[in-house]
Coordinates of C-alpha atoms and ligand atoms in Angstrom, one line a residue:
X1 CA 38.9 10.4 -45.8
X2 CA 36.0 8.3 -44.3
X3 CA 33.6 10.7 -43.0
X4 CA 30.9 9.1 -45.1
X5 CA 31.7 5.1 -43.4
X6 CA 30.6 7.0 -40.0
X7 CA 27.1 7.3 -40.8
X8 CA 25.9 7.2 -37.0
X9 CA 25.4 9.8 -34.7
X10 CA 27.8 8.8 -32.1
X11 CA 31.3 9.7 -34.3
X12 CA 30.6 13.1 -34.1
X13 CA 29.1 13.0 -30.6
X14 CA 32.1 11.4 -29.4
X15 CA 34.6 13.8 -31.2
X16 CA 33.1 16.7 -29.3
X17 CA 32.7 15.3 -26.6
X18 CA 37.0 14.3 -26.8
X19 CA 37.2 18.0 -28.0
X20 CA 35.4 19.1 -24.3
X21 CA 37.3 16.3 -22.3
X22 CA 40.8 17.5 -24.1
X23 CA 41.2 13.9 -25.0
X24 CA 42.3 12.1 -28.7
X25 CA 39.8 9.9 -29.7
X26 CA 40.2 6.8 -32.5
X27 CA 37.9 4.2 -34.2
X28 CA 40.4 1.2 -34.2
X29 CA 40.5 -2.4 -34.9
X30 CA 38.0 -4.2 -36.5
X31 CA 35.4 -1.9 -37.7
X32 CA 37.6 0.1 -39.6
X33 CA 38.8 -3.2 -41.3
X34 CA 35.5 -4.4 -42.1
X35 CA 34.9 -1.0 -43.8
X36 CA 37.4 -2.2 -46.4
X37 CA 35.9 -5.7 -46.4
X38 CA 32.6 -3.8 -47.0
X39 CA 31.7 -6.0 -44.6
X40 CA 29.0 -3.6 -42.7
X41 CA 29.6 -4.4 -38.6
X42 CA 27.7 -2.9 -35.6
X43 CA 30.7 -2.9 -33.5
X44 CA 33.0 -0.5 -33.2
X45 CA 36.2 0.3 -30.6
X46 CA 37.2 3.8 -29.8
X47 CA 40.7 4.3 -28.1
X48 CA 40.9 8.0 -26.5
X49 CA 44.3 9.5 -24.9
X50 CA 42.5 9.5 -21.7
X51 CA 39.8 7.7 -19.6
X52 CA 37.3 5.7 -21.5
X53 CA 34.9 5.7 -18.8
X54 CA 34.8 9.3 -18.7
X55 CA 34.4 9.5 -22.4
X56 CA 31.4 6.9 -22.6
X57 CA 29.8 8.9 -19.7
X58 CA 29.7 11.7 -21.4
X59 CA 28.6 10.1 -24.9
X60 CA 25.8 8.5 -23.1
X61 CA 23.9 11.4 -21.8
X62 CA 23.6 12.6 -25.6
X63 CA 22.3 9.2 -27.1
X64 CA 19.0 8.3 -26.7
X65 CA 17.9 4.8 -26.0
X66 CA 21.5 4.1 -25.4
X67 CA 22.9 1.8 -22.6
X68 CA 26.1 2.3 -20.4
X69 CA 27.9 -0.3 -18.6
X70 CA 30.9 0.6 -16.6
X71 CA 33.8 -1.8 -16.5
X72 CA 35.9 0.1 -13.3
X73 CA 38.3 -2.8 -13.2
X74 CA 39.4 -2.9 -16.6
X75 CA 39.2 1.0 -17.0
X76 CA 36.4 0.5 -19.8
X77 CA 33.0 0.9 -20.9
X78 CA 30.7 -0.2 -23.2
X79 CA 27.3 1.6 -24.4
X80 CA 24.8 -0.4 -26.3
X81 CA 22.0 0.6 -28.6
X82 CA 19.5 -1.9 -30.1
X83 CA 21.8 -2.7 -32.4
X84 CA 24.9 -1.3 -31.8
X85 CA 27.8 -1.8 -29.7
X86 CA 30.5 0.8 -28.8
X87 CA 33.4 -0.1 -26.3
X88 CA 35.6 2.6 -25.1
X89 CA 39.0 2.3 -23.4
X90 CA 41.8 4.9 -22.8
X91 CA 45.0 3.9 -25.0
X92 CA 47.1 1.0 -23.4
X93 CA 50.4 -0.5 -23.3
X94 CA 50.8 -3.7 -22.4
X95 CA 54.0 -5.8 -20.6
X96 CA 53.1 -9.6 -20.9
X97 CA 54.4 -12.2 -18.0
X98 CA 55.1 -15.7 -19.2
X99 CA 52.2 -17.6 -17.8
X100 CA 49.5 -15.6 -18.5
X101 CA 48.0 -14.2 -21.4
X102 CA 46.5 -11.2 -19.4
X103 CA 49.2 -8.4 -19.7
X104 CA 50.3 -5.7 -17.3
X105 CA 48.3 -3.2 -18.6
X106 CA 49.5 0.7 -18.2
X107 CA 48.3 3.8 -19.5
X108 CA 49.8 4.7 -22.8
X109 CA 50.1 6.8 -26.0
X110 CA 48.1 5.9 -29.5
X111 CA 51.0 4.6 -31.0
X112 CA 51.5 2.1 -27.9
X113 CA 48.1 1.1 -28.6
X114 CA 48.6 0.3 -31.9
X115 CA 51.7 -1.3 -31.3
X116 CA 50.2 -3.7 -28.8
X117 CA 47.7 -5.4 -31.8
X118 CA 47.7 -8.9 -33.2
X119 CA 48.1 -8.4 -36.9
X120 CA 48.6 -5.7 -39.5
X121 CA 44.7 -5.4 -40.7
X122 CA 43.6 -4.9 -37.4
X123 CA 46.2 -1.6 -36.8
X124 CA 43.9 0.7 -39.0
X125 CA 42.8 3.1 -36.9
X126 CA 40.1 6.5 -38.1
X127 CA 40.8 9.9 -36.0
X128 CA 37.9 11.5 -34.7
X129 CA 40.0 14.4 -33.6
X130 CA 38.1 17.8 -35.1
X131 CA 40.8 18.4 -37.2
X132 CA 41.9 15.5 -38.9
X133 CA 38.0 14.3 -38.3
X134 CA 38.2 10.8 -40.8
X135 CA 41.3 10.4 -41.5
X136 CA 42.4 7.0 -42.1
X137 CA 45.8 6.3 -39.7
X138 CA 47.6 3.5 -41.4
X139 CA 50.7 2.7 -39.3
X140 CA 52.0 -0.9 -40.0
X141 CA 50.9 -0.6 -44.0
X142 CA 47.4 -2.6 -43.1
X143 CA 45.4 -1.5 -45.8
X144 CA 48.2 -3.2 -48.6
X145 CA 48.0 -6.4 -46.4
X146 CA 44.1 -6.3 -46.3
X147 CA 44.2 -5.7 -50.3
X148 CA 46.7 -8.5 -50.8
X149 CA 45.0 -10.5 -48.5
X150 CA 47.4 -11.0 -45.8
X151 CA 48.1 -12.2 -42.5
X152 CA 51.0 -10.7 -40.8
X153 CA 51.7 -9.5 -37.6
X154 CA 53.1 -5.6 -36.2
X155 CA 55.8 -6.9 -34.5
X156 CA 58.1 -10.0 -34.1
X157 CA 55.5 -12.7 -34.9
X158 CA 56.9 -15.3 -32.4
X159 CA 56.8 -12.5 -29.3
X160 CA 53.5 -11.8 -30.8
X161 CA 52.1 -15.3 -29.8
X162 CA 54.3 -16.1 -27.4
X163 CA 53.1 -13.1 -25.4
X164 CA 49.5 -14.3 -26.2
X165 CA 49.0 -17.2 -28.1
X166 CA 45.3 -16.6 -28.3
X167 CA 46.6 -15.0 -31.6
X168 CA 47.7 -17.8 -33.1
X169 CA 44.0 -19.3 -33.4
X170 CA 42.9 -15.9 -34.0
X171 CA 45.1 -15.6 -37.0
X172 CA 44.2 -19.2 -38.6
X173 CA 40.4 -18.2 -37.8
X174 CA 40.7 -14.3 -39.6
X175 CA 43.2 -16.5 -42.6
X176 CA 40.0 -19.2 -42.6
X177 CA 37.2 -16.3 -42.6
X178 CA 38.8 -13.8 -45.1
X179 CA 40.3 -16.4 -47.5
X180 CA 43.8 -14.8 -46.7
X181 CA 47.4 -16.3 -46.4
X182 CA 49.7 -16.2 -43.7
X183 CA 53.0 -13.9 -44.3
X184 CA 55.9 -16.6 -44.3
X185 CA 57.9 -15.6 -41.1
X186 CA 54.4 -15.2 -39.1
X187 CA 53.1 -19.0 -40.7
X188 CA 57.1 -20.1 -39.2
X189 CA 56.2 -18.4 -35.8
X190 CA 52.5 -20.2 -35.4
X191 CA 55.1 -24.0 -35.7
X192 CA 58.0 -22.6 -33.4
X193 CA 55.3 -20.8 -30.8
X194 CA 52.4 -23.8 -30.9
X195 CA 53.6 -25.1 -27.8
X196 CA 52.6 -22.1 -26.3
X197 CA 48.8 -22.8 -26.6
X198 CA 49.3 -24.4 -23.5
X199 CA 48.3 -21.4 -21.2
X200 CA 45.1 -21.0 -23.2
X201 CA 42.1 -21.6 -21.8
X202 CA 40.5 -23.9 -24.1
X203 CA 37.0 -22.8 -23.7
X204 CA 38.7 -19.9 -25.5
X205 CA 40.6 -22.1 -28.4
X206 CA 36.9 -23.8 -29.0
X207 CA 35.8 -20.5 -29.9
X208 CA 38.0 -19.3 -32.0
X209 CA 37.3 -22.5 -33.7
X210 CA 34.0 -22.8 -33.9
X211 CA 34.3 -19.4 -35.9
X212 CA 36.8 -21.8 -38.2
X213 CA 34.1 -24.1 -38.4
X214 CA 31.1 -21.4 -39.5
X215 CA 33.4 -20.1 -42.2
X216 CA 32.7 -20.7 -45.9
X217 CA 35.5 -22.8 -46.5
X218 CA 36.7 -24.6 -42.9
X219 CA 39.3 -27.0 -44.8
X220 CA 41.5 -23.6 -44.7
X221 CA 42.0 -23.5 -41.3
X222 CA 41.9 -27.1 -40.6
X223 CA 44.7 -27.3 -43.1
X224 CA 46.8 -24.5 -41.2
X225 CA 46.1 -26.5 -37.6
X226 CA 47.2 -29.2 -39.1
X227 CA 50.8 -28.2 -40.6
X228 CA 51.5 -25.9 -37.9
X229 CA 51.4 -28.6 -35.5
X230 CA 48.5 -26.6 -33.2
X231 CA 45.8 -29.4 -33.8
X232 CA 48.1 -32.0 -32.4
X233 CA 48.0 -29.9 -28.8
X234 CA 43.7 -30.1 -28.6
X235 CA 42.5 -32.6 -31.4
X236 CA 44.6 -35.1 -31.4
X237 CA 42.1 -37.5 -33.1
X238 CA 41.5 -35.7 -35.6
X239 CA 45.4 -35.7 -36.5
X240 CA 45.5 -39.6 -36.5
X241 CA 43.1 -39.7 -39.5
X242 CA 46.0 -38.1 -41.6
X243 CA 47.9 -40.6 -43.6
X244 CA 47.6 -43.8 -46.0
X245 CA 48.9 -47.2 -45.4
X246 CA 50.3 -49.5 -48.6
X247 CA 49.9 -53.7 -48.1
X248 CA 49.7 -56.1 -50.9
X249 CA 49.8 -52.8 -53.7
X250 CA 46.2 -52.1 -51.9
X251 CA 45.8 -48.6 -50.2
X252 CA 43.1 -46.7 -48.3
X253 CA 42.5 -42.8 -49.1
X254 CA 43.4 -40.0 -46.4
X255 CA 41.2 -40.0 -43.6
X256 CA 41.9 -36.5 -42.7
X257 CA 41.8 -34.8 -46.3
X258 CA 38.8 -36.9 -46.9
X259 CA 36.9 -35.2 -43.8
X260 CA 38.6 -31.7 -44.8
X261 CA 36.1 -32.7 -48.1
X262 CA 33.3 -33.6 -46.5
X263 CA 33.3 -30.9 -44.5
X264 CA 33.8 -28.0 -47.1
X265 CA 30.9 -30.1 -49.0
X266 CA 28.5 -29.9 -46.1
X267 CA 29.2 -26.4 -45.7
X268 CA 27.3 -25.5 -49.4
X269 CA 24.3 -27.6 -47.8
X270 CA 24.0 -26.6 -43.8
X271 CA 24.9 -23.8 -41.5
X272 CA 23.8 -25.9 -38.6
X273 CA 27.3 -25.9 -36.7
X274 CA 26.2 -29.1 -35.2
X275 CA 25.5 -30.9 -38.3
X276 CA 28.9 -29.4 -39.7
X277 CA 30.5 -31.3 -36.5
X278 CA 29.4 -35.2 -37.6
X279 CA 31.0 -33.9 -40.7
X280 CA 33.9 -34.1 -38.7
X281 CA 33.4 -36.3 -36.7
X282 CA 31.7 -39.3 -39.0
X283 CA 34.7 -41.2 -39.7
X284 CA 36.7 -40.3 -36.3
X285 CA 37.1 -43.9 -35.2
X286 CA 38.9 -45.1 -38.8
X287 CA 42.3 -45.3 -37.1
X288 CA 41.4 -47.4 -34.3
X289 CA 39.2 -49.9 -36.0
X290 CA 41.8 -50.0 -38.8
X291 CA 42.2 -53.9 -40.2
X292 CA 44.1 -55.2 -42.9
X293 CA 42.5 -58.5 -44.2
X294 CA 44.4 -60.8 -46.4
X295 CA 43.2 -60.9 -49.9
X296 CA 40.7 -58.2 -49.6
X297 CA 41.8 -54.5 -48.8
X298 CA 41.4 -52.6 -45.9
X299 CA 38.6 -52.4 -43.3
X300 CA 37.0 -50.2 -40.6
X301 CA 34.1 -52.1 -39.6
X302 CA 32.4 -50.5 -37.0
X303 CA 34.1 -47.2 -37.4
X304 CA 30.6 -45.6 -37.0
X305 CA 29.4 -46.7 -33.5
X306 CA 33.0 -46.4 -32.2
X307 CA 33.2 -43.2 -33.9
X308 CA 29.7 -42.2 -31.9
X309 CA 30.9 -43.7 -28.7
X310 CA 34.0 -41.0 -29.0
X311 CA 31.7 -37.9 -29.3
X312 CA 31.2 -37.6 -25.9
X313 CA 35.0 -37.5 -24.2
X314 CA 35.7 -35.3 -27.5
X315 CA 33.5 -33.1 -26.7
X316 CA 33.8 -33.1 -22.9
X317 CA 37.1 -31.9 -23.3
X318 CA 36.8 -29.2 -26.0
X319 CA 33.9 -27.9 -23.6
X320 CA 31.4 -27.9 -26.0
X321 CA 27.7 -27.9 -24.9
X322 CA 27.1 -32.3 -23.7
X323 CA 23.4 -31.7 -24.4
X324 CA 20.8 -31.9 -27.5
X325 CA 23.5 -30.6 -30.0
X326 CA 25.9 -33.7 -28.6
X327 CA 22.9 -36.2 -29.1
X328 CA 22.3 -35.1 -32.7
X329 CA 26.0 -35.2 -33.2
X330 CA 26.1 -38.6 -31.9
X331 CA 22.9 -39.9 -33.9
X332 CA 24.5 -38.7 -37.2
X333 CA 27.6 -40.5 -36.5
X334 CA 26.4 -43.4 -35.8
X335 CA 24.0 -43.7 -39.0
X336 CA 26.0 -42.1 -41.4
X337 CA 26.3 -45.2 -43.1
X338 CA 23.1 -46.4 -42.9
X339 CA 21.3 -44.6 -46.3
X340 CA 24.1 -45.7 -48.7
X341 CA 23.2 -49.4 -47.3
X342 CA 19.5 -48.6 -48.8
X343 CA 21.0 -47.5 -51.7
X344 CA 21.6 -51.2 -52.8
X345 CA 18.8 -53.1 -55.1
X346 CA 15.8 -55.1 -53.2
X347 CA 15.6 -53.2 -50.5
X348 CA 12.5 -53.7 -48.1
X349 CA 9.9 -51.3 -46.5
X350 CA 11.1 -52.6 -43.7
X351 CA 14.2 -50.9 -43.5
X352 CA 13.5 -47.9 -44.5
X353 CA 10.5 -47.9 -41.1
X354 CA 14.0 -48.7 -39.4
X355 CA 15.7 -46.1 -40.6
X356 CA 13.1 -43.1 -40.5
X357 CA 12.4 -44.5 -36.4
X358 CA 16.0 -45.1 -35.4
X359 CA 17.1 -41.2 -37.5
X360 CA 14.0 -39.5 -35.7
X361 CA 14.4 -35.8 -36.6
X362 CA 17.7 -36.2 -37.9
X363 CA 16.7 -38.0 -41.1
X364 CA 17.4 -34.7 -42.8
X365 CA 20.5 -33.9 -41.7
X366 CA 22.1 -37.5 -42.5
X367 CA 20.5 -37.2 -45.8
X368 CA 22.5 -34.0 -46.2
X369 CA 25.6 -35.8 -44.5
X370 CA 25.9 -38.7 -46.7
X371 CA 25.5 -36.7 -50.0
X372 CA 28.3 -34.6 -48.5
X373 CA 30.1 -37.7 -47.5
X374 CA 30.5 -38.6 -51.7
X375 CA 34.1 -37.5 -52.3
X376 CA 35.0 -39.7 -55.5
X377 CA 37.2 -37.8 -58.1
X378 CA 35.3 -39.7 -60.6
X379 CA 32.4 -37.4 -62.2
X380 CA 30.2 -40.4 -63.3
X381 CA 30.4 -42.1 -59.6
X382 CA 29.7 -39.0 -58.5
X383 CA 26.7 -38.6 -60.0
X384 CA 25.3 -42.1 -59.9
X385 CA 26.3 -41.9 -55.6
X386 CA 24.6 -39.0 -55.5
X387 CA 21.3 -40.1 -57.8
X388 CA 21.2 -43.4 -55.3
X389 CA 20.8 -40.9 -52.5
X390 CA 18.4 -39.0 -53.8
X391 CA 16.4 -42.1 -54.7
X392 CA 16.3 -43.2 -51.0
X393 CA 15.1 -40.0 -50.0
X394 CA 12.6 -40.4 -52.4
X395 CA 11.5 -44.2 -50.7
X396 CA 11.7 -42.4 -47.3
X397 CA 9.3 -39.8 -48.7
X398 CA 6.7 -42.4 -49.8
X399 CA 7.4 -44.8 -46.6
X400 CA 7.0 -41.9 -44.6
X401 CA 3.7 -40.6 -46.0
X402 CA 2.0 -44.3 -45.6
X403 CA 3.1 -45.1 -42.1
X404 CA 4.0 -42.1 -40.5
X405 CA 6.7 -43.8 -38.5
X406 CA 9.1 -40.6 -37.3
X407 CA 8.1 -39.9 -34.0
X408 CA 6.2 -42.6 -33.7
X409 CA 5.9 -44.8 -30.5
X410 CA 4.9 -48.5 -30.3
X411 CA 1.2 -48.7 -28.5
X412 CA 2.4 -50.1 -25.5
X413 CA 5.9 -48.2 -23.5
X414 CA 7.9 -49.9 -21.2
X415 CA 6.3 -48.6 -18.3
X416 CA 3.6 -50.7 -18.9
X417 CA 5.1 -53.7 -19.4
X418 CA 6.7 -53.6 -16.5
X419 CA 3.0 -53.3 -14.7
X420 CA 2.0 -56.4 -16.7
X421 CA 4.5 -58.4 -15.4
X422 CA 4.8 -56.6 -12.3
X423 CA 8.8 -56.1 -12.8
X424 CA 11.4 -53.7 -12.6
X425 CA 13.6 -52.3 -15.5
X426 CA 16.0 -54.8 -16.2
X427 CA 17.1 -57.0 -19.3
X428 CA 13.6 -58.7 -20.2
X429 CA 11.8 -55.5 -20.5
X430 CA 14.3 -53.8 -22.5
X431 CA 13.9 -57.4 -24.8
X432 CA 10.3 -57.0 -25.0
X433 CA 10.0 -53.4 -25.7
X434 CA 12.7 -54.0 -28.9
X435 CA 10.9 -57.1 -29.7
X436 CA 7.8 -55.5 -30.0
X437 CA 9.2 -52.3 -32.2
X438 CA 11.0 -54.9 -34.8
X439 CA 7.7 -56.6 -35.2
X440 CA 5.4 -53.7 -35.9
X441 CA 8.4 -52.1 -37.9
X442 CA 9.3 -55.4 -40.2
X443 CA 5.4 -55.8 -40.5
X444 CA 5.2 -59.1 -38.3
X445 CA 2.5 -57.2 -36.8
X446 CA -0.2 -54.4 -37.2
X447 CA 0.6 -51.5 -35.7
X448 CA -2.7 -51.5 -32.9
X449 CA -2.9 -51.9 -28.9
X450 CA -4.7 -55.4 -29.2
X451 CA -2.0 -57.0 -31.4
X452 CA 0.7 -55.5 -29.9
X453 CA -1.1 -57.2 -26.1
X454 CA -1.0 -60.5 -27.4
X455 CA 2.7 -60.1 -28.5
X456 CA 3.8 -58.7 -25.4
X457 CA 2.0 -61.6 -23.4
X458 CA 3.4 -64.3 -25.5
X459 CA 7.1 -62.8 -25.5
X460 CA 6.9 -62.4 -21.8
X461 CA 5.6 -66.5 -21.2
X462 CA 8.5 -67.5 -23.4
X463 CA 10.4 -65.3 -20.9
X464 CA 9.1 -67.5 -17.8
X465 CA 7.5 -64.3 -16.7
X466 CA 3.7 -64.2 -14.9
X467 CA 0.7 -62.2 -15.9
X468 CA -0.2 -60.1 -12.9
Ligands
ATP1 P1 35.7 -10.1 -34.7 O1 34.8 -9.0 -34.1 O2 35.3 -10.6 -36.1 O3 35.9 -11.3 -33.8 P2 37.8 -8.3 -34.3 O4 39.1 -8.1 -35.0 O5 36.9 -7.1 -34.3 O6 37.1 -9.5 -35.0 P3 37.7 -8.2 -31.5 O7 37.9 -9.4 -30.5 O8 36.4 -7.6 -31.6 O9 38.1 -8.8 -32.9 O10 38.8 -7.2 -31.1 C1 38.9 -5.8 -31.6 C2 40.3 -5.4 -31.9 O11 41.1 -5.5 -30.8 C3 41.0 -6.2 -33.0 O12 40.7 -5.7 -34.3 C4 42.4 -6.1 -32.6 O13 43.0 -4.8 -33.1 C5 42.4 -6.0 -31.1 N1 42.6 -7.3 -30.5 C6 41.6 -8.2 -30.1 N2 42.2 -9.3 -29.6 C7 43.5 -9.1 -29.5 C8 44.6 -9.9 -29.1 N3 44.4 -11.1 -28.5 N4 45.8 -9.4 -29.2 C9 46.0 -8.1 -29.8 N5 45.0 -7.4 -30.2 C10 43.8 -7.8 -30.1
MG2 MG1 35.0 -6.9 -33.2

């Protein structure tokens, strides 16, 4: 019995009310599996044999501070405390038409309701019906599965997701988040039904993995995408990294596993989804910037600005947000090589300036990407890589303090060039305005209007341009 899990006022609000109404009411779904995960949520689902509307309605006028929204459409409502949810909907069953996901939805009894779930651990159900008031209703054996740790679904996995394939990320994202494996014939059913995805919306395939990506341990569900073939049908690019290539007895290490790494690393250092994404995204552009060169090994020069130039259509089509989480992802990309380059002996004051302006506020993320970026099996690389980083952070800490570069703008912007030379934006100003950044940053000159005047005038006479 559970009585004691249903510590808020509404379970036995909402049993009496049922009691009143004549109806059978159920927690189901996810609350009642979190209860077993002792995973303490603030939502919870109540099926009633009867109108869910009619049911919240009356559960409302008893709660105080509670809100009520009224769903008419969908035959559901929701009330909402400070910081509780409770949705309520009469018990369903559900025909499914091939090119939708959204069913045909008729009323129906408990058991249809259960019937109609995605997997085994989400069937649990506690009655709330007076005489039975806790009682844990365990049809499809969901609480061995949730003990063993297991994936499976009610019903015949592959009419499962082929009905709504929705499931199919939802079951690699609950497999990723729980740390639990995928029964055998359901795992077969995610390969034989991927194509299925197709009908998915994918602002609603982004979401489930996003909720991949904010897990513990990502590489899990990456890993599943991956064999089940469902990655190839939204993130291609990210499939292309898989793979190593043999010439002359020299090889290059998996592109794909190595991210999987990365990622997992960056994970124990970050819950900043964004930052987690240039994990993923840092060494996108390896395939295509792929060279073999006689004699030496392979090559990917210029993987990282490629790799930042392919941000944008990447994320333009998974429909995540184009803005200031985009730019950072972009920024990381591109520089995620650029500490390990100061990790190298004589290194100049000057480059770090460079690196602390061109980083901005994202110095402290790429510091975190490149020590996640250290994958070497070897434990004594390991810890010399990551000692190197931590010594450049230490530089950038001292170069930081003395100049105050990050943030920093030179004295005169390109607005006002333009004025002195009575111009328009175009080519010279933009050659000016770096010129004049590389010279206070490498030192050429101090970092004060009058110097930076001169410089400006000179660079713009060697330009052929006139003093206005
Ligand atoms: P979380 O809240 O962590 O996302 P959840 O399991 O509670 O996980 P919800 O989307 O809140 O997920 O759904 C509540 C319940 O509704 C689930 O536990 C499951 O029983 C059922 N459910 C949700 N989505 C589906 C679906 N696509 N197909 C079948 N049943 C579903
Ligand atoms: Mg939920």
């Amino acid at each position: 019995m559970l009585q004691k899990e249903l510590t808020h006022p509404i379970f036995n609000i909402v049993s009496e009310e049922s009691q009143k109404l004549g109806f059978e009411t159920f927690v189901v779904g996810g609350f009642v599996r979190d209860i077993y995960l002792k995973r303490a949520s603030k939502d919870v689902d109540f099926v009633t044999v009867g109108s869910g509307i009619q049911l919240a309605t009356a559960v409302k006028n008893r709660l105080q501070g509670a809100h009520l929204n009224v769903f008419k459409s969908f035959g559901t409502a929701q009330i909402k405390t400070s910081d509780w949810e409770f949705e309520f909907v009469g018990a369903r069953k559900e025909s499914y038409d091939r090119n939708s996901r959204k069913p045909k939805v008729e009323d129906g009894t408990f058991e249809d309701d259960i019937y109609r779930r995605d997997f085994t651990i989400n069937t649990l159900a506690i009655s709330l019906n007076k005489d039975h008031f806790g009682k844990l209703i365990d049809t499809f054996n969901g609480l061995d599965d949730l003990k063993n740790g297991i994936i499976k679904t009610p019903l015949d996995p592959k009419v499962t997701f082929s009905d709504d394939p929705l499931r199919m990320m939802r079951a690699i994202r609950f497999a990723t988040q729980l740390d639990f494996f995928i029964e055998d014939q359901t795992f077969e059913a995610l390969k034989s039904e991927a194509h299925r995805l197709s009908i998915i919306s994918q602002e609603r395939i982004t979401d489930e993995l996003q909720k991949v990506i904010r897990s513990t341990k990502p590489s899990i569900g990456f890993k599943i995408l991956f064999d089940t073939k469902l990655l190839d049908k939204f993130f291609p690019e990210l499939v292309r990294l898989q793979g190593v290539e043999f010439r002359e007895g020299k090889g290059h290490k998996d592109n794909f596993y190595h991210t999987l790494q990365v990622l997992d690393q960056i994970c124990t250092r970050t819950d900043d989804i964004w930052v987690r994404w240039s994990a993923i995204l840092h060494d996108i552009a390896k395939p295509p910037t792929k060279r073999f060169v006689k004699g030496e090994g392979w090559t990917f020069h210029g993987h990282e600005d490629k790799g930042s130039r392919m941000v944008k259509p990447i994320f333009t089509r998974l429909k995540l947000p184009l803005g200031e989480p985009m730019r950072r992802v972009v920024n990381l990309v591109k520089l995620h090589l650029r500490p390990i380059a100061l990790t190298k002996d004589n290194i100049t004051d000057s480059a770090i300036r460079r690196l602390i302006f061109d980083a901005g506020d994202d110095l402290e993320d790429l510091l975190i990407l490149c020590k996640s970026d250290i994958t070497t099996k070897n434990k004594k690389k390991e810890e010399r890589f990551q000692a190197n980083l931590v010594h450049v952070e230490e530089n950038i800490a001292s170069v930081e303090e003395r100049d105050q570069i990050r943030n920093w703008q030179p004295p005169i912007d390109g607005i006002e060039i333009m004025k002195m030379f009575d111009m328009r934006p175009g080519r010279e100003i933009g050659l000016i305005k770096t010129a004049l950044k590389d010279a206070i940053l490498d030192g050429v000159i101090t970092n004060d209007y009058e110097e930076a005047y001169k410089f400006v005038l000179e660079m713009g006479k060697q330009l052929g341009l006139q003093k206005q």
